[in-house]
mmCIF file of C-alpha atoms in Angstrom:
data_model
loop_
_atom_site.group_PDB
_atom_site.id
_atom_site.type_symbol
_atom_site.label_atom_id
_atom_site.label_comp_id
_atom_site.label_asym_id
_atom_site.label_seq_id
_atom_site.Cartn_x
_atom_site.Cartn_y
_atom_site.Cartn_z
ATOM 1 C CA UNK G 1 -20.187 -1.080 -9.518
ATOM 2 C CA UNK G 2 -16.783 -2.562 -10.925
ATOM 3 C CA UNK G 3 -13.353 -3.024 -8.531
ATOM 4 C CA UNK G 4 -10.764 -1.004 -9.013
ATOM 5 C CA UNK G 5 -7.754 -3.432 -8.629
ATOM 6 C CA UNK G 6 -3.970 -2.356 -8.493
ATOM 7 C CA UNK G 7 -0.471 -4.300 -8.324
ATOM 8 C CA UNK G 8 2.160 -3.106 -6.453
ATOM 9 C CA UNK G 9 5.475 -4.366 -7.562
ATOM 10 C CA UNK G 10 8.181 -4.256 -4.588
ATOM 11 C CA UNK G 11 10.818 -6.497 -6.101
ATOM 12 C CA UNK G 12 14.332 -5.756 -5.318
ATOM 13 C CA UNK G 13 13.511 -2.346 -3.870
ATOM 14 C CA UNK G 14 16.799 -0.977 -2.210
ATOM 15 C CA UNK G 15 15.721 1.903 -0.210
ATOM 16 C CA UNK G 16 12.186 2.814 1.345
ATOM 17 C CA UNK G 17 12.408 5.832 -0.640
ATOM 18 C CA UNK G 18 11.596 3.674 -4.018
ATOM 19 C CA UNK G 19 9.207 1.623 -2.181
ATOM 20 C CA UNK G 20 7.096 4.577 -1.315
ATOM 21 C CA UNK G 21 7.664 5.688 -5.137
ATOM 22 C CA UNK G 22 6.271 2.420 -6.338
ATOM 23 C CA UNK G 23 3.601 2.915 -3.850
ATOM 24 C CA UNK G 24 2.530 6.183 -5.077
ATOM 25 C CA UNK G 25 2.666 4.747 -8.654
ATOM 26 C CA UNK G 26 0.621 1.659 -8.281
ATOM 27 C CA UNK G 27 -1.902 3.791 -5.751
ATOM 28 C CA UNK G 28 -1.935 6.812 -7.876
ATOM 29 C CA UNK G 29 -1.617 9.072 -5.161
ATOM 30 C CA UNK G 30 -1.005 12.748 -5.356
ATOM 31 C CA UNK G 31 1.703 14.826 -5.663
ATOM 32 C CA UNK G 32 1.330 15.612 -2.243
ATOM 33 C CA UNK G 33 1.974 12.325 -0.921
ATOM 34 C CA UNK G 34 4.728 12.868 1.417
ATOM 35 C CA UNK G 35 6.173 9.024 1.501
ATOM 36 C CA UNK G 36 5.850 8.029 4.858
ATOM 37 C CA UNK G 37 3.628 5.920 6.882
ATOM 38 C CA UNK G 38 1.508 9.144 7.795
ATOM 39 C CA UNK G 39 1.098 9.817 4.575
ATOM 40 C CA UNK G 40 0.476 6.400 3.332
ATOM 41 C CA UNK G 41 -2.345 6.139 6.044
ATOM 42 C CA UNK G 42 -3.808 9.414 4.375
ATOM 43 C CA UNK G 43 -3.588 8.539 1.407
ATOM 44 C CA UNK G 44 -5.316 4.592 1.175
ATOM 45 C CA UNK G 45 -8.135 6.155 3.771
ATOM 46 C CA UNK G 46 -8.685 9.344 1.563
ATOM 47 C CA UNK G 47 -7.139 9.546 -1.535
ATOM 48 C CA UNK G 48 -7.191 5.576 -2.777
ATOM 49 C CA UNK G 49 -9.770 4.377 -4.867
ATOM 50 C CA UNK G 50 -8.107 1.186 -5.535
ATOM 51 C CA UNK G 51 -10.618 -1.310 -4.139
ATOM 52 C CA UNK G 52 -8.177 -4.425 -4.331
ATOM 53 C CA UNK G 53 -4.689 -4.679 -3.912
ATOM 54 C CA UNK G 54 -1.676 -7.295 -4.900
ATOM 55 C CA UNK G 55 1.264 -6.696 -3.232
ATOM 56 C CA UNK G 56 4.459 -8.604 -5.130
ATOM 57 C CA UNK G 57 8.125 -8.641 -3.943
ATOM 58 C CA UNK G 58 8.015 -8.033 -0.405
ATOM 59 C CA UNK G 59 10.254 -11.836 -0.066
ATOM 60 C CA UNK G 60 13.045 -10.064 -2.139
ATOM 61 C CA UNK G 61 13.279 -6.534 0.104
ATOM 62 C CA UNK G 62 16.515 -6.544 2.270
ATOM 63 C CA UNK G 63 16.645 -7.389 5.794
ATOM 64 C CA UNK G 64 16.349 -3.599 6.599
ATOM 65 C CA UNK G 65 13.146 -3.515 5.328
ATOM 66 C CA UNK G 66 11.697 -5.967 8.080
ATOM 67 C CA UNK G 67 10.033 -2.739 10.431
ATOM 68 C CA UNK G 68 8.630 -0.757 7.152
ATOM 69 C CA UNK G 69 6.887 -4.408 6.191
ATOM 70 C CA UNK G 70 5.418 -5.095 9.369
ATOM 71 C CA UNK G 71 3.818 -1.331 9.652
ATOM 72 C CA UNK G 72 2.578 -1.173 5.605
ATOM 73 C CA UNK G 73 0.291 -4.248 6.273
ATOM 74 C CA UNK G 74 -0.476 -3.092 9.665
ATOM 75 C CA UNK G 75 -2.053 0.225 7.802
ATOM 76 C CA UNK G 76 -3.041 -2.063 4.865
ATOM 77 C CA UNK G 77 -5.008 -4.184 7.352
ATOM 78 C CA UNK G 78 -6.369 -1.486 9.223
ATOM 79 C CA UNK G 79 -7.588 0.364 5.680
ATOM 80 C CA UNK G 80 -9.323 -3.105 4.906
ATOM 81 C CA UNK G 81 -11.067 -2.992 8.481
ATOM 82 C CA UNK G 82 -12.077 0.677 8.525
ATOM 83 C CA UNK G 83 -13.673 0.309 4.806
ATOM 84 C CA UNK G 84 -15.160 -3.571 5.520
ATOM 85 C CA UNK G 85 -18.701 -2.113 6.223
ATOM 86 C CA UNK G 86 -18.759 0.244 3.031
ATOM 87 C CA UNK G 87 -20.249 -0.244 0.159
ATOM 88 C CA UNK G 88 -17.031 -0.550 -1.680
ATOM 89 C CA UNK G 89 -14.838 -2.235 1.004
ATOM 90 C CA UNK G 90 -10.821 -2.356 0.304
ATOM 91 C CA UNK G 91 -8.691 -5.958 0.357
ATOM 92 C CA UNK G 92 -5.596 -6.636 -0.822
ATOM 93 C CA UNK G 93 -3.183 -10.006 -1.093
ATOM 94 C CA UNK G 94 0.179 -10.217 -0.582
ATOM 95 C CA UNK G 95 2.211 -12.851 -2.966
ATOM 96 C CA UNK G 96 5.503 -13.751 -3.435
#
């Protein structure tokens, strides 16, 4: 069974709008995906199929950005804990 890996390139986002565009890029989630962190939650649990994750950027996002950072790797870490017992279990890396 291969990985599916994806890269998800935040650099110099200026709104949270585009970073939830680039999210839905790099994830390929659906249309439906209704960028926010509800949706993002829904989306990595159900719709994802992305096994492993680099995240790039998140050093060049503006000060503003500081909350939505903290809660997209709280939901990335608690994706990689709900799916660490699964035959295909979910990880990601952040770099900068």
């Amino acid at each position: 069974m291969s990985k599916k890996t994806a890269v998800l390139d935040l650099t110099d986002c200026k709104y949270l709008g585009e970073m939830h565009k680039r999210i839905k890029k790099a994830l390929d989630f659906p249309d439906y995906y209704g960028e926010n962190w509800s949706a993002f939650w829904d989306c990595i649990n159900v719709d994802c199929d992305v096994d492993f994750l680099t995240v790039k950027g998140i050093n060049t996002l503006p000060e503003e950005f500081s909350g939505a950072i903290i809660k997209f790797k709280e939901i990335l870490e608690r994706n990689k804990k709900y799916w660490a017992d699964s035959d295909q279990p979910f990880d990601y890396e952040v770099i900068n």
